[in-house]
Amino acid sequence: MSQQAVNGVPCRGKVLTVENMNPNVKRVEYAVRGPIVQRAVQIEKELREGVKKPFTEVIKANIGDAQAMGQRPITFFRQVLALCSYPELLEDNKFPEDAKQRARRILDACGGHSIGAYSASQGIECIRQDVACYIERRDGGIPSNPDNIYLSTGASDAIVTILKLLVCGEGRDRTGVMISIPQYPLYSAALADLAAVQINYYLDEDNCWSLNVAELKRALNEAKQHCKPRVLCIINPGNPTGQVQSRQCIEDVIRFAKEEHLFLMADEVYQDNVYAEGCKFHSFKKVLFEMGPEYSSTVEMASFHSTSKCYMGECGFRGGYMEVINMDPEVKAQLTKLVSVRLCPPVPGQALLDLVVNPPQPDEPSYTSFMKERTAVLAALAEKARLTEEIFNTVPGITCNPVQGAMYTFPRITLPPKAIDKAKAEGKVPDMFYCMKLLEEEGICLVPGSGFGQKDGTFHFRFASLVMLILQKYSHSLNFSPFCLITTNFSAFHGFFFLFFCFTS
Amino acid sequence: MSQQAVNGVPCRGKVLTVENMNPNVKRVEYAVRGPIVQRAVQIEKELREGVKKPFTEVIKANIGDAQAMGQRPITFFRQVLALCSYPELLEDNKFPEDAKQRARRILDACGGHSIGAYSASQGIECIRQDVACYIERRDGGIPSNPDNIYLSTGASDAIVTILKLLVCGEGRDRTGVMISIPQYPLYSAALADLAAVQINYYLDEDNCWSLNVAELKRALNEAKQHCKPRVLCIINPGNPTGQVQSRQCIEDVIRFAKEEHLFLMADEVYQDNVYAEGCKFHSFKKVLFEMGPEYSSTVEMASFHSTSKCYMGECGFRGGYMEVINMDPEVKAQLTKLVSVRLCPPVPGQALLDLVVNPPQPDEPSYTSFMKERTAVLAALAEKARLTEEIFNTVPGITCNPVQGAMYTFPRITLPPKAIDKAKAEGKVPDMFYCMKLLEEEGICLVPGSGFGQKDGTFHFRFASLVMLILQKYSHSLNFSPFCLITTNFSAFHGFFFLFFCFTS
């Protein structure tokens, strides 16, 4: 406890200090909203206060926040949500009949016919049934049991909950969790919080960030020396790397998980975000069941989905679900108990999820406009993904794999030795130094690769391709080439922009 | 790892079993949604399937879920939420101008003017400002800083987050957290999950569940033998006990916290639910500041509020906030980092919270109807509270303190020895046995006192007074006196109901 003296009288310091707080929390890092983003918020404030900058707005490419970047919500979804919020509108002729019918069905499933009542902790029953039907359709008829569906507060909530169940043991018996590098930092943050052991397996940048079972084996065998590996986490389509796994790769991963007795966590929140020709989303569940009962009746798995991504981009509603497969019934009872402590996921998010898994059907009045909006959003996302790869690869010092899916790319930057020296002199990781400069000079907010993990000696950043069209307005900005860092004369920084972007737009 | 043999071939058991799962999770208990409630859900299903029971519906008195019990949401709130969900309605003349103005202001504060965008992790800035203004008005002008406000996913989320920050140490140095007995089981559940030490202090049932500093001292001193007490949690108005603390008591508690160097957690989610004559809600913040700088500049505190209770009862939206006071700035930075991992609280819940703290003003068109609805809800809650006390005290074997505030009472039941014996023979805690019988025989779902904690040898249940008017329809049900348990002839159970209730209705 720190001791301080005020007016000569010794007094006790704070009850809670950074020295005596939970050490696991201190180890948590979450770069997607880390120091770069905090500085971005400050800069936005400075701009509002009239401070002159070389730019007039901060472009937030740090996060996949579609509606913040101007993507319009799906009209049908919002109509139903308005009807659920204020059921008096059910008498209003302006709303299509199918929207009213959906709202009535959701309200009928709510306590007191209101989305203001708590739901069951696992989620509203008829919505879990709709989720199960959605999964069955998606997976070509492979059965899904609503009892295995848990609605959640975004996918993050469900991912942390499953990790929490799996953590036990001390020392060399402590649970180890395999995560990809680069990874989405929710995983490393949750593992730090839970004091679980993080086991890194590296994606193959030279092969479009593909996953290689030999690398899984290497990582697992090394980890067995100091922890007890129990869990394998996969993000497909990839975040931050934008790759889409082949069916063969998924099969290999499932075989590996079975052989090595690992619980599989499949983060599939970008399942509708697949753009590249020849690429297709294969759910882990479907591949598992196609591999026959030897696998489908034994491999334990949880798959996660969310309302925040895909064509809807409804991040603010914090809707999501998970499906658990082959989970021990007693463990499932413990899971149900655990989620009950937080009472229930937000009901508006549950309602939204219901619409996502049960959208307008061809014979319903809203179908045509729904499909038109959905197709337009997905086409725009695909175009942004294409432009992202194309443009980054024209910038000297930047190389970028194709954005096969999800909403991100993770371009590699070749930083000149002088820039690395300069970063080190400032006590910064080189790609953090690069991203901070880009923010200060160009107003573009990116998360450095170090926030996601990368091979030693390589540098990257994550770029949310959602902002691509906004960046076109500021065409010079993308030409913030790492080579401008060759000079250490930062006052002359601006002169080093290459204007390649202008040639493409 | 359990070993099983299938067709004579030995095979490995599940990766995740109840034996090898997180032991902290196993220790979590949450009676509000525990076995009684699970059985209630089953019974509801049986009723729907046509099974004959002595009742036609299950009355859920286990939880304070106002809208599920028929309370109507506040029209103005729902209008604004509908406008935020589907902004095309802003062109609709049916909505009052003040509702539109509120919706526009909220949307302007959202990324891309949409509640579908992520917000800042701490919550939308202008809503945090409105919360700070609300607190200042509530507390007679004592300043509140929006930087100290964190919006949350209901109050539960914020309570768990603060507890998480405070937990550290091993063995005798492990953080101890003082909670009242009876308590709201979120606390014991969170402490089990965090492997913190629960320190029980007992409320004084004979003095209307009042809090006594001598008892705090006793509990603290005993706990110092085996842990490091760092936190004192208070629920005022009380859950499950319905008492309202006097100003003097709050002052005593604050003095105790300062002397004993404890972090104060003030759960004040029922701050608008005060019914008894002579009782008034005093916020811990206000009393702290009225005690002068010796206290107001040193005592570390967090206060919690929610959109789920009071007159709004919007549980499903999962809105809430906390205000932190005198928190070390470095710790605050850690708190901000920690909440960022979950991205943001649900934005519809944030919007709702904004309306709660910034309701229609006297010069606005919705003011009159808003006040009328608010007053009617609070009057109905007060009437239910009054009836609850009055009626329970007419039932033989039940004694009940006045419901001064909140939404619950925690009546004591005197169970005859034969009933206790019968319970023991069935391996049940006696009040669990009583509540389970009440559910099976009468369709009333209550949580037994053992789920909240009680003095050894006493038995209680928590009763959400919200259901009082529904119960009047089934007037015999409340007369399920413990004395009917004198007999062990349970087939004759029904004949033992005393019909005292009829005399009062």
CSV table of C-alpha atoms in Angstrom, one decimal, chain B residues 143-476:
chain,number,residue,atom,x,y,z
B,143,PRO,CA,-20.5,18.1,-9.4
B,144,SER,CA,-20.3,15.0,-11.6
B,145,ASN,CA,-17.7,14.6,-14.3
B,146,PRO,CA,-18.8,12.8,-17.5
B,147,ASP,CA,-15.3,11.3,-17.6
B,148,ASN,CA,-16.2,9.3,-14.5
B,149,ILE,CA,-19.3,7.9,-16.1
B,150,TYR,CA,-19.2,4.5,-17.8
B,151,LEU,CA,-22.3,3.2,-19.5
B,152,SER,CA,-22.8,-0.5,-19.1
B,153,THR,CA,-24.8,-3.6,-20.2
B,154,GLY,CA,-27.3,-3.4,-17.3
B,155,ALA,CA,-25.8,-2.7,-13.8
B,156,SER,CA,-24.6,-6.3,-13.5
B,157,ASP,CA,-21.9,-5.8,-16.2
B,158,ALA,CA,-20.5,-2.7,-14.4
B,159,ILE,CA,-20.6,-4.4,-10.9
B,160,VAL,CA,-18.6,-7.4,-12.2
B,161,THR,CA,-16.1,-5.2,-14.0
B,162,ILE,CA,-15.3,-3.2,-10.8
B,163,LEU,CA,-15.0,-6.4,-8.8
B,164,LYS,CA,-12.7,-7.8,-11.4
B,165,LEU,CA,-10.4,-4.8,-11.0
B,166,LEU,CA,-10.2,-5.3,-7.3
B,167,VAL,CA,-9.3,-8.9,-7.1
B,168,CYS,CA,-5.7,-9.8,-6.4
B,169,GLY,CA,-3.4,-11.7,-4.0
B,170,GLU,CA,-3.3,-15.4,-3.0
B,171,GLY,CA,-4.1,-17.2,0.2
B,172,ARG,CA,-4.4,-14.9,3.2
B,173,ASP,CA,-3.7,-11.9,0.8
B,174,ARG,CA,-6.6,-12.7,-1.4
B,175,THR,CA,-9.1,-9.8,-1.8
B,176,GLY,CA,-12.1,-10.1,0.5
B,177,VAL,CA,-15.4,-8.5,-0.5
B,178,MET,CA,-18.0,-7.6,2.1
B,179,ILE,CA,-21.6,-8.3,1.0
B,180,SER,CA,-24.8,-8.2,2.9
B,181,ILE,CA,-26.7,-11.3,3.9
B,182,PRO,CA,-29.3,-11.6,2.5
B,183,GLN,CA,-27.7,-10.4,-0.8
B,184,TYR,CA,-28.5,-10.2,-4.5
B,185,PRO,CA,-26.8,-13.3,-5.8
B,186,LEU,CA,-25.0,-11.6,-8.6
B,187,TYR,CA,-22.5,-10.7,-5.9
B,188,SER,CA,-21.8,-14.2,-4.6
B,189,ALA,CA,-21.8,-15.5,-8.2
B,190,ALA,CA,-19.2,-12.9,-9.4
B,191,LEU,CA,-17.0,-13.5,-6.3
B,192,ALA,CA,-17.1,-17.3,-7.0
B,193,ASP,CA,-16.2,-16.7,-10.6
B,194,LEU,CA,-13.3,-14.4,-9.6
B,195,ALA,CA,-12.2,-16.6,-6.7
B,196,ALA,CA,-12.4,-13.7,-4.4
B,197,VAL,CA,-13.3,-14.2,-0.7
B,198,GLN,CA,-16.9,-13.5,0.2
B,199,ILE,CA,-17.3,-11.8,3.6
B,200,ASN,CA,-20.8,-11.9,4.9
B,201,TYR,CA,-22.3,-9.2,7.1
B,202,TYR,CA,-25.8,-9.8,8.3
B,203,LEU,CA,-28.7,-7.3,8.0
B,204,ASP,CA,-30.9,-7.0,11.1
B,205,GLU,CA,-34.2,-8.6,10.3
B,206,ASP,CA,-35.7,-7.5,13.6
B,207,ASN,CA,-35.0,-3.9,12.7
B,208,CYS,CA,-36.4,-3.9,9.3
B,209,TRP,CA,-33.3,-5.3,7.7
B,210,SER,CA,-31.2,-2.3,8.8
B,211,LEU,CA,-27.4,-2.2,8.4
B,212,ASN,CA,-25.4,-2.0,11.6
B,213,VAL,CA,-21.8,-0.8,11.7
B,214,ALA,CA,-21.0,-3.0,14.7
B,215,GLU,CA,-21.9,-6.0,12.5
B,216,LEU,CA,-19.7,-4.7,9.7
B,217,LYS,CA,-16.8,-4.5,12.2
B,218,ARG,CA,-17.5,-8.0,13.4
B,219,ALA,CA,-17.5,-9.4,9.9
B,220,LEU,CA,-14.4,-7.4,8.9
B,221,ASN,CA,-12.4,-8.5,11.9
B,222,GLU,CA,-13.2,-12.1,11.5
B,223,ALA,CA,-12.3,-11.9,7.8
B,224,LYS,CA,-8.9,-10.3,8.4
B,225,GLN,CA,-7.8,-13.7,9.8
B,226,HIS,CA,-8.0,-15.4,6.4
B,227,CYS,CA,-8.2,-12.7,3.6
B,228,LYS,CA,-7.5,-9.1,2.8
B,229,PRO,CA,-10.8,-7.2,2.9
B,230,ARG,CA,-10.8,-4.4,0.3
B,231,VAL,CA,-14.4,-3.8,-0.8
B,232,LEU,CA,-17.7,-3.1,0.9
B,233,CYS,CA,-20.8,-3.7,-1.2
B,234,ILE,CA,-24.1,-2.0,-0.3
B,235,ILE,CA,-27.5,-2.4,-2.0
B,236,ASN,CA,-29.8,0.5,-1.2
B,237,PRO,CA,-32.8,0.3,-1.5
B,238,GLY,CA,-32.3,-3.3,-0.6
B,239,ASN,CA,-32.6,-6.3,-2.8
B,240,PRO,CA,-34.0,-8.8,-1.7
B,241,THR,CA,-35.0,-7.1,1.6
B,242,GLY,CA,-36.7,-3.9,0.5
B,243,GLN,CA,-35.3,-1.7,3.2
B,244,VAL,CA,-34.2,2.0,2.6
B,245,GLN,CA,-31.1,3.2,4.4
B,246,SER,CA,-31.3,6.3,6.6
B,247,ARG,CA,-28.9,9.2,5.9
B,248,GLN,CA,-27.2,8.5,9.3
B,249,CYS,CA,-26.6,4.9,8.4
B,250,ILE,CA,-25.0,5.9,5.1
B,251,GLU,CA,-22.8,8.3,6.9
B,252,ASP,CA,-21.7,5.6,9.3
B,253,VAL,CA,-21.0,3.2,6.5
B,254,ILE,CA,-18.8,5.8,4.7
B,255,ARG,CA,-16.9,6.6,7.9
B,256,PHE,CA,-16.4,2.8,8.3
B,257,ALA,CA,-15.1,2.5,4.7
B,258,LYS,CA,-12.7,5.3,5.2
B,259,GLU,CA,-11.4,4.0,8.5
B,260,GLU,CA,-11.0,0.5,7.2
B,261,HIS,CA,-9.6,1.5,3.9
B,262,LEU,CA,-12.3,-0.1,1.8
B,263,PHE,CA,-13.5,0.6,-1.7
B,264,LEU,CA,-17.2,1.3,-1.6
B,265,MET,CA,-19.6,-0.2,-4.2
B,266,ALA,CA,-23.1,1.3,-3.9
B,267,ASP,CA,-25.7,-0.6,-5.8
B,268,GLU,CA,-28.4,2.1,-6.2
B,269,VAL,CA,-30.5,0.7,-9.0
B,270,TYR,CA,-33.8,1.1,-7.1
B,271,GLN,CA,-33.2,4.8,-6.4
B,272,ASP,CA,-36.6,5.8,-7.6
B,273,ASN,CA,-38.4,2.9,-5.8
B,274,VAL,CA,-39.0,4.3,-2.3
B,275,TYR,CA,-42.5,4.0,-0.9
B,276,ALA,CA,-42.6,4.1,2.9
B,277,GLU,CA,-43.5,7.3,4.6
B,278,GLY,CA,-40.5,9.0,6.2
B,279,CYS,CA,-38.1,7.1,3.9
B,280,LYS,CA,-36.1,8.9,1.3
B,281,PHE,CA,-33.4,7.8,-1.1
B,282,HIS,CA,-30.0,9.3,-0.2
B,283,SER,CA,-27.2,8.6,-2.7
B,284,PHE,CA,-23.9,7.6,-1.3
B,285,LYS,CA,-22.3,10.2,-3.5
B,286,LYS,CA,-24.3,13.0,-2.0
B,287,VAL,CA,-23.7,11.9,1.6
B,288,LEU,CA,-20.0,11.5,0.9
B,289,PHE,CA,-19.7,15.0,-0.4
B,290,GLU,CA,-21.8,16.5,2.4
B,291,MET,CA,-19.3,14.9,4.9
B,292,GLY,CA,-16.6,17.3,3.6
B,293,PRO,CA,-13.3,17.0,1.8
B,294,GLU,CA,-11.8,14.7,4.3
B,295,TYR,CA,-14.2,12.1,2.9
B,296,SER,CA,-15.2,13.4,-0.5
B,297,SER,CA,-11.6,13.6,-1.7
B,298,THR,CA,-10.4,10.3,-0.4
B,299,VAL,CA,-13.1,7.6,-0.2
B,300,GLU,CA,-13.0,5.5,-3.5
B,301,MET,CA,-16.5,4.6,-4.7
B,302,ALA,CA,-18.5,3.3,-7.6
B,303,SER,CA,-22.2,3.8,-7.8
B,304,PHE,CA,-24.4,1.7,-10.1
B,305,HIS,CA,-27.7,2.5,-11.8
B,306,SER,CA,-29.8,0.7,-14.4
B,307,THR,CA,-32.7,1.2,-16.8
B,308,SER,CA,-34.3,-2.1,-15.6
B,309,LYS,CA,-36.0,-0.9,-12.5
B,310,CYS,CA,-37.6,2.2,-11.0
B,311,TYR,CA,-40.7,3.4,-13.1
B,312,MET,CA,-39.3,2.3,-16.5
B,313,GLY,CA,-38.7,-1.4,-15.9
B,314,GLU,CA,-36.9,-1.8,-19.2
B,315,CYS,CA,-34.9,-4.9,-18.3
B,316,GLY,CA,-34.6,-6.3,-21.8
B,317,PHE,CA,-32.6,-3.3,-23.1
B,318,ARG,CA,-29.7,-3.9,-20.7
B,319,GLY,CA,-29.0,-0.3,-20.1
B,320,GLY,CA,-27.0,1.1,-17.2
B,321,TYR,CA,-24.2,3.2,-16.0
B,322,MET,CA,-21.7,3.6,-13.1
B,323,GLU,CA,-20.0,6.6,-11.7
B,324,VAL,CA,-16.5,6.1,-10.3
B,325,ILE,CA,-15.3,8.6,-7.6
B,326,ASN,CA,-11.7,9.1,-6.4
B,327,MET,CA,-10.5,6.4,-8.6
B,328,ASP,CA,-6.7,6.4,-9.3
B,329,PRO,CA,-6.2,7.8,-12.8
B,330,GLU,CA,-4.0,4.9,-13.8
B,331,VAL,CA,-6.6,2.4,-12.6
B,332,LYS,CA,-9.2,4.4,-14.5
B,333,ALA,CA,-7.1,4.0,-17.7
B,334,GLN,CA,-7.0,0.2,-17.0
B,335,LEU,CA,-10.8,0.2,-16.5
B,336,THR,CA,-11.3,2.0,-19.8
B,337,LYS,CA,-9.0,-0.5,-21.5
B,338,LEU,CA,-10.9,-3.4,-19.9
B,339,VAL,CA,-14.3,-2.3,-21.1
B,340,SER,CA,-13.0,-1.7,-24.6
B,341,VAL,CA,-12.4,-5.4,-25.1
B,342,ARG,CA,-16.2,-5.9,-25.3
B,343,LEU,CA,-16.3,-2.9,-27.7
B,344,CYS,CA,-19.4,-1.1,-26.3
B,345,PRO,CA,-22.6,-1.5,-24.3
B,346,PRO,CA,-25.7,-2.1,-26.5
B,347,VAL,CA,-26.6,1.3,-28.2
B,348,PRO,CA,-30.4,1.0,-27.8
B,349,GLY,CA,-29.8,0.6,-24.1
B,350,GLN,CA,-27.6,3.6,-24.1
B,351,ALA,CA,-30.3,5.6,-25.9
B,352,LEU,CA,-32.9,4.5,-23.4
B,353,LEU,CA,-30.7,5.5,-20.5
B,354,ASP,CA,-30.3,8.9,-22.1
B,355,LEU,CA,-34.1,9.3,-21.9
B,356,VAL,CA,-34.3,8.1,-18.3
B,357,VAL,CA,-31.7,10.7,-17.2
B,358,ASN,CA,-33.1,13.4,-19.5
B,359,PRO,CA,-36.9,13.0,-19.6
B,360,PRO,CA,-39.4,15.4,-21.0
B,361,GLN,CA,-39.3,18.9,-19.4
B,362,PRO,CA,-42.3,21.0,-18.3
B,363,ASP,CA,-42.2,23.1,-21.4
B,364,GLU,CA,-42.2,20.1,-23.8
B,365,PRO,CA,-45.2,18.6,-25.4
B,366,SER,CA,-44.7,15.1,-23.9
B,367,TYR,CA,-44.2,16.3,-20.4
B,368,THR,CA,-47.8,15.9,-19.1
B,369,SER,CA,-48.3,12.4,-20.5
B,370,PHE,CA,-44.9,11.3,-19.3
B,371,MET,CA,-45.5,12.5,-15.8
B,372,LYS,CA,-48.9,10.9,-15.7
B,373,GLU,CA,-47.5,7.5,-16.8
B,374,ARG,CA,-44.5,7.8,-14.4
B,375,THR,CA,-46.7,8.7,-11.5
B,376,ALA,CA,-49.2,6.0,-12.2
B,377,VAL,CA,-46.5,3.3,-12.3
B,378,LEU,CA,-44.8,4.5,-9.1
B,379,ALA,CA,-48.2,4.6,-7.4
B,380,ALA,CA,-49.0,1.1,-8.5
B,381,LEU,CA,-45.6,-0.1,-7.3
B,382,ALA,CA,-46.2,1.6,-3.9
B,383,GLU,CA,-49.6,0.0,-3.6
B,384,LYS,CA,-48.2,-3.4,-4.4
B,385,ALA,CA,-45.5,-2.9,-1.8
B,386,ARG,CA,-48.1,-1.9,0.8
B,387,LEU,CA,-50.4,-4.9,0.0
B,388,THR,CA,-47.4,-7.3,0.1
B,389,GLU,CA,-46.6,-6.4,3.6
B,390,GLU,CA,-50.2,-6.3,4.7
B,391,ILE,CA,-51.2,-9.6,3.2
B,392,PHE,CA,-48.2,-11.7,4.1
B,393,ASN,CA,-48.5,-10.7,7.7
B,394,THR,CA,-52.0,-12.2,7.8
B,395,VAL,CA,-50.7,-15.6,6.7
B,396,PRO,CA,-49.9,-18.0,9.6
B,397,GLY,CA,-46.3,-18.8,9.7
B,398,ILE,CA,-45.2,-15.9,7.6
B,399,THR,CA,-43.8,-12.6,9.0
B,400,CYS,CA,-42.8,-9.8,6.7
B,401,ASN,CA,-41.0,-6.5,7.2
B,402,PRO,CA,-42.4,-3.3,5.5
B,403,VAL,CA,-41.4,-2.9,1.9
B,404,GLN,CA,-39.8,0.5,2.2
B,405,GLY,CA,-38.4,0.4,-1.3
B,406,ALA,CA,-37.1,-1.6,-4.2
B,407,MET,CA,-39.5,-4.3,-5.5
B,408,TYR,CA,-39.2,-7.1,-3.1
B,409,THR,CA,-39.9,-8.5,0.2
B,410,PHE,CA,-38.1,-11.3,2.0
B,411,PRO,CA,-40.7,-12.8,4.3
B,412,ARG,CA,-39.6,-15.2,7.0
B,413,ILE,CA,-41.3,-18.5,7.1
B,414,THR,CA,-41.6,-20.6,10.3
B,415,LEU,CA,-41.5,-24.1,9.1
B,416,PRO,CA,-42.8,-26.8,11.4
B,417,PRO,CA,-40.3,-29.5,12.5
B,418,LYS,CA,-42.1,-32.1,10.5
B,419,ALA,CA,-41.8,-30.1,7.3
B,420,ILE,CA,-38.1,-29.6,8.0
B,421,ASP,CA,-37.7,-33.3,8.6
B,422,LYS,CA,-39.5,-34.1,5.4
B,423,ALA,CA,-37.3,-31.6,3.5
B,424,LYS,CA,-34.1,-33.2,4.9
B,425,ALA,CA,-35.4,-36.7,4.0
B,426,GLU,CA,-35.6,-35.4,0.4
B,427,GLY,CA,-32.2,-33.9,0.6
B,428,LYS,CA,-33.5,-30.4,0.2
B,429,VAL,CA,-32.9,-27.2,2.0
B,430,PRO,CA,-36.2,-26.6,3.9
B,431,ASP,CA,-37.1,-23.3,2.1
B,432,MET,CA,-36.2,-24.8,-1.2
B,433,PHE,CA,-38.6,-27.6,-0.3
B,434,TYR,CA,-41.3,-25.1,0.6
B,435,CYS,CA,-40.8,-23.1,-2.6
B,436,MET,CA,-40.8,-26.2,-4.8
B,437,LYS,CA,-44.1,-27.4,-3.2
B,438,LEU,CA,-45.6,-23.9,-3.7
B,439,LEU,CA,-44.6,-24.1,-7.4
B,440,GLU,CA,-45.9,-27.6,-7.9
B,441,GLU,CA,-49.1,-27.1,-6.0
B,442,GLU,CA,-50.0,-23.5,-6.6
B,443,GLY,CA,-47.9,-22.5,-9.7
B,444,ILE,CA,-46.2,-19.7,-7.8
B,445,CYS,CA,-42.5,-19.4,-8.6
B,446,LEU,CA,-40.4,-17.9,-5.7
B,447,VAL,CA,-36.7,-18.1,-4.9
B,448,PRO,CA,-35.9,-19.6,-1.5
B,449,GLY,CA,-34.0,-17.6,1.0
B,450,SER,CA,-31.1,-20.0,0.8
B,451,GLY,CA,-30.4,-18.5,-2.6
B,452,PHE,CA,-29.8,-15.1,-1.1
B,453,GLY,CA,-28.3,-16.1,2.2
B,454,GLN,CA,-29.9,-16.0,5.6
B,455,LYS,CA,-29.0,-16.6,9.3
B,456,ASP,CA,-28.7,-20.3,10.0
B,457,GLY,CA,-31.9,-21.9,11.1
B,458,THR,CA,-34.1,-19.2,9.6
B,459,PHE,CA,-36.0,-19.6,6.4
B,460,HIS,CA,-37.3,-17.1,3.9
B,461,PHE,CA,-38.2,-16.5,0.3
B,462,ARG,CA,-37.9,-13.5,-2.0
B,463,PHE,CA,-41.2,-12.2,-3.4
B,464,ALA,CA,-41.3,-9.7,-6.2
B,465,SER,CA,-44.2,-7.5,-5.2
B,466,LEU,CA,-44.8,-6.7,-8.9
B,467,VAL,CA,-47.0,-9.8,-9.0
B,468,MET,CA,-49.2,-8.8,-6.1
B,469,LEU,CA,-52.1,-7.7,-8.3
B,470,ILE,CA,-51.9,-10.9,-10.4
B,471,LEU,CA,-52.0,-13.0,-7.3
B,472,GLN,CA,-55.2,-11.3,-6.2
B,473,LYS,CA,-56.9,-13.1,-9.1
B,474,TYR,CA,-55.9,-16.3,-7.4
B,475,SER,CA,-56.7,-15.4,-3.9
B,476,HIS,CA,-56.2,-18.8,-2.3
